[in-house]
């Protein structure tokens, strides 16, 4: 999915839980681009066989099993994306951080709906 589509979904989700503010636009755009990049990395990973562990031959000629560099990149992206979700109030903990005690009950139901919409 394109970053501009992700951006619209992020704004919609943030609006649904009451955390959207125009001053977050830089973070929203960065998150949207990371999500597009994650899609690309996942596609490359799947196209390359989707193996989490691959054989790697080092400069000495020894062959070892190592984590696939594409998989490592995906893991790193997921960690950074989750941090952005938290900062924008799109996780239960992030929502509570932004809205305080007001984020209980109904706010969590709105968050779940917003995250369902964001996922596609």
PDB file of C-alpha atoms in Angstrom:
ATOM      1  CA  UNK A   1       0.000   0.000   0.000  1.00  0.00           C
ATOM      2  CA  UNK A   2       1.213   3.523  -0.692  1.00  0.00           C
ATOM      3  CA  UNK A   3       2.303   5.898   2.076  1.00  0.00           C
ATOM      4  CA  UNK A   4      -0.456   8.378   1.191  1.00  0.00           C
ATOM      5  CA  UNK A   5      -3.071   5.665   1.766  1.00  0.00           C
ATOM      6  CA  UNK A   6      -1.480   4.747   5.081  1.00  0.00           C
ATOM      7  CA  UNK A   7      -1.423   8.433   6.029  1.00  0.00           C
ATOM      8  CA  UNK A   8      -5.175   8.722   5.472  1.00  0.00           C
ATOM      9  CA  UNK A   9      -5.801   5.581   7.537  1.00  0.00           C
ATOM     10  CA  UNK A  10      -3.559   6.770  10.354  1.00  0.00           C
ATOM     11  CA  UNK A  11      -5.351  10.125  10.507  1.00  0.00           C
ATOM     12  CA  UNK A  12      -8.724   8.371  10.452  1.00  0.00           C
ATOM     13  CA  UNK A  13      -7.628   6.045  13.263  1.00  0.00           C
ATOM     14  CA  UNK A  14      -6.217   8.887  15.331  1.00  0.00           C
ATOM     15  CA  UNK A  15      -9.398  10.903  14.814  1.00  0.00           C
ATOM     16  CA  UNK A  16     -11.484   7.926  15.929  1.00  0.00           C
ATOM     17  CA  UNK A  17      -9.634   7.716  19.253  1.00  0.00           C
ATOM     18  CA  UNK A  18      -9.332  11.483  19.647  1.00  0.00           C
ATOM     19  CA  UNK A  19      -5.555  11.830  19.372  1.00  0.00           C
ATOM     20  CA  UNK A  20      -5.240  13.522  15.971  1.00  0.00           C
ATOM     21  CA  UNK A  21      -3.577  16.923  15.925  1.00  0.00           C
ATOM     22  CA  UNK A  22      -2.198  18.649  12.814  1.00  0.00           C
ATOM     23  CA  UNK A  23       1.124  19.211  14.606  1.00  0.00           C
ATOM     24  CA  UNK A  24       1.662  15.419  14.460  1.00  0.00           C
ATOM     25  CA  UNK A  25       1.790  15.507  10.654  1.00  0.00           C
ATOM     26  CA  UNK A  26       5.553  14.917  10.493  1.00  0.00           C
ATOM     27  CA  UNK A  27       5.304  11.798  12.626  1.00  0.00           C
ATOM     28  CA  UNK A  28       2.261  10.620  10.691  1.00  0.00           C
ATOM     29  CA  UNK A  29       4.078  10.995   7.374  1.00  0.00           C
ATOM     30  CA  UNK A  30       7.141   9.195   8.735  1.00  0.00           C
ATOM     31  CA  UNK A  31       4.996   6.321  10.032  1.00  0.00           C
ATOM     32  CA  UNK A  32       3.135   6.079   6.720  1.00  0.00           C
ATOM     33  CA  UNK A  33       6.439   5.854   4.831  1.00  0.00           C
ATOM     34  CA  UNK A  34       7.738   3.204   7.228  1.00  0.00           C
ATOM     35  CA  UNK A  35       4.587   1.149   6.671  1.00  0.00           C
ATOM     36  CA  UNK A  36       5.050   1.384   2.897  1.00  0.00           C
ATOM     37  CA  UNK A  37       8.716   0.388   3.299  1.00  0.00           C
ATOM     38  CA  UNK A  38       7.682  -2.551   5.503  1.00  0.00           C
ATOM     39  CA  UNK A  39       5.331  -3.748   2.772  1.00  0.00           C
ATOM     40  CA  UNK A  40       8.215  -3.630   0.291  1.00  0.00           C
ATOM     41  CA  UNK A  41      10.589  -5.470   2.624  1.00  0.00           C
ATOM     42  CA  UNK A  42       7.993  -8.177   3.297  1.00  0.00           C
ATOM     43  CA  UNK A  43       7.441  -8.597  -0.439  1.00  0.00           C
ATOM     44  CA  UNK A  44      11.189  -8.969  -1.061  1.00  0.00           C
ATOM     45  CA  UNK A  45      11.458 -11.403   1.857  1.00  0.00           C
ATOM     46  CA  UNK A  46       8.608 -13.529   0.486  1.00  0.00           C
ATOM     47  CA  UNK A  47       9.958 -13.346  -3.078  1.00  0.00           C
ATOM     48  CA  UNK A  48      13.337 -14.569  -1.802  1.00  0.00           C
ATOM     49  CA  UNK A  49      11.735 -17.652  -0.262  1.00  0.00           C
ATOM     50  CA  UNK A  50      10.636 -16.334   3.117  1.00  0.00           C
ATOM     51  CA  UNK A  51      13.339 -18.160   5.043  1.00  0.00           C
ATOM     52  CA  UNK A  52      14.044 -16.724   8.513  1.00  0.00           C
ATOM     53  CA  UNK A  53      17.416 -18.478   8.644  1.00  0.00           C
ATOM     54  CA  UNK A  54      19.755 -18.705   5.629  1.00  0.00           C
ATOM     55  CA  UNK A  55      23.196 -20.108   4.913  1.00  0.00           C
ATOM     56  CA  UNK A  56      25.963 -17.514   4.862  1.00  0.00           C
ATOM     57  CA  UNK A  57      29.524 -18.116   3.731  1.00  0.00           C
ATOM     58  CA  UNK A  58      32.002 -15.745   5.351  1.00  0.00           C
ATOM     59  CA  UNK A  59      35.269 -14.514   3.837  1.00  0.00           C
ATOM     60  CA  UNK A  60      37.141 -17.480   5.335  1.00  0.00           C
ATOM     61  CA  UNK A  61      34.890 -19.880   3.444  1.00  0.00           C
ATOM     62  CA  UNK A  62      32.984 -21.127   6.478  1.00  0.00           C
ATOM     63  CA  UNK A  63      29.278 -21.599   5.978  1.00  0.00           C
ATOM     64  CA  UNK A  64      26.963 -20.873   8.903  1.00  0.00           C
ATOM     65  CA  UNK A  65      23.266 -20.470   9.448  1.00  0.00           C
ATOM     66  CA  UNK A  66      22.351 -16.829  10.156  1.00  0.00           C
ATOM     67  CA  UNK A  67      19.167 -14.822  10.401  1.00  0.00           C
ATOM     68  CA  UNK A  68      18.113 -13.596   6.976  1.00  0.00           C
ATOM     69  CA  UNK A  69      19.147  -9.917   6.605  1.00  0.00           C
ATOM     70  CA  UNK A  70      15.719  -9.130   5.116  1.00  0.00           C
ATOM     71  CA  UNK A  71      14.060 -10.668   8.155  1.00  0.00           C
ATOM     72  CA  UNK A  72      16.283  -8.591  10.455  1.00  0.00           C
ATOM     73  CA  UNK A  73      15.305  -5.462   8.544  1.00  0.00           C
ATOM     74  CA  UNK A  74      11.619  -6.337   8.934  1.00  0.00           C
ATOM     75  CA  UNK A  75      12.059  -6.893  12.683  1.00  0.00           C
ATOM     76  CA  UNK A  76      13.738  -3.506  13.023  1.00  0.00           C
ATOM     77  CA  UNK A  77      11.011  -1.768  11.045  1.00  0.00           C
ATOM     78  CA  UNK A  78       8.305  -3.387  13.150  1.00  0.00           C
ATOM     79  CA  UNK A  79       9.951  -2.145  16.345  1.00  0.00           C
ATOM     80  CA  UNK A  80      10.191   1.425  15.036  1.00  0.00           C
ATOM     81  CA  UNK A  81       6.614   1.316  13.718  1.00  0.00           C
ATOM     82  CA  UNK A  82       5.288   0.157  17.084  1.00  0.00           C
ATOM     83  CA  UNK A  83       7.088   3.074  18.755  1.00  0.00           C
ATOM     84  CA  UNK A  84       5.360   5.501  16.377  1.00  0.00           C
ATOM     85  CA  UNK A  85       1.974   3.858  17.012  1.00  0.00           C
ATOM     86  CA  UNK A  86       2.508   4.348  20.743  1.00  0.00           C
ATOM     87  CA  UNK A  87       3.534   7.980  20.340  1.00  0.00           C
ATOM     88  CA  UNK A  88       0.476   8.730  18.216  1.00  0.00           C
ATOM     89  CA  UNK A  89      -1.904   7.082  20.696  1.00  0.00           C
ATOM     90  CA  UNK A  90      -2.677   4.073  18.517  1.00  0.00           C
ATOM     91  CA  UNK A  91      -1.918   1.459  21.174  1.00  0.00           C
ATOM     92  CA  UNK A  92      -3.697   1.081  24.519  1.00  0.00           C
ATOM     93  CA  UNK A  93      -0.577   2.268  26.375  1.00  0.00           C
ATOM     94  CA  UNK A  94      -0.008   5.151  23.967  1.00  0.00           C
ATOM     95  CA  UNK A  95      -3.642   6.204  24.167  1.00  0.00           C
ATOM     96  CA  UNK A  96      -3.514   6.228  27.957  1.00  0.00           C
ATOM     97  CA  UNK A  97      -0.287   8.246  27.853  1.00  0.00           C
ATOM     98  CA  UNK A  98      -1.936  10.931  25.710  1.00  0.00           C
ATOM     99  CA  UNK A  99      -5.426  10.945  27.195  1.00  0.00           C
ATOM    100  CA  UNK A 100      -4.729   9.833  30.763  1.00  0.00           C
ATOM    101  CA  UNK A 101      -7.539   8.189  32.729  1.00  0.00           C
ATOM    102  CA  UNK A 102      -9.997   9.365  30.081  1.00  0.00           C
ATOM    103  CA  UNK A 103      -8.653   6.557  27.821  1.00  0.00           C
ATOM    104  CA  UNK A 104     -10.406   3.732  29.679  1.00  0.00           C
ATOM    105  CA  UNK A 105     -13.368   1.662  28.515  1.00  0.00           C
ATOM    106  CA  UNK A 106     -14.925   3.392  25.502  1.00  0.00           C
ATOM    107  CA  UNK A 107     -11.585   4.766  24.321  1.00  0.00           C
ATOM    108  CA  UNK A 108     -10.183   1.255  24.074  1.00  0.00           C
ATOM    109  CA  UNK A 109     -13.154   0.063  22.030  1.00  0.00           C
ATOM    110  CA  UNK A 110     -12.611   2.995  19.655  1.00  0.00           C
ATOM    111  CA  UNK A 111      -8.911   2.116  19.485  1.00  0.00           C
ATOM    112  CA  UNK A 112      -9.659  -1.477  18.523  1.00  0.00           C
ATOM    113  CA  UNK A 113     -11.978  -0.332  15.743  1.00  0.00           C
ATOM    114  CA  UNK A 114      -9.437   2.211  14.498  1.00  0.00           C
ATOM    115  CA  UNK A 115      -6.661  -0.411  14.430  1.00  0.00           C
ATOM    116  CA  UNK A 116      -8.902  -2.828  12.512  1.00  0.00           C
ATOM    117  CA  UNK A 117      -9.439  -0.114   9.895  1.00  0.00           C
ATOM    118  CA  UNK A 118      -5.715   0.658   9.718  1.00  0.00           C
ATOM    119  CA  UNK A 119      -4.775  -2.970   9.112  1.00  0.00           C
ATOM    120  CA  UNK A 120      -6.583  -3.140   5.807  1.00  0.00           C
TER     121      UNK A 120
END
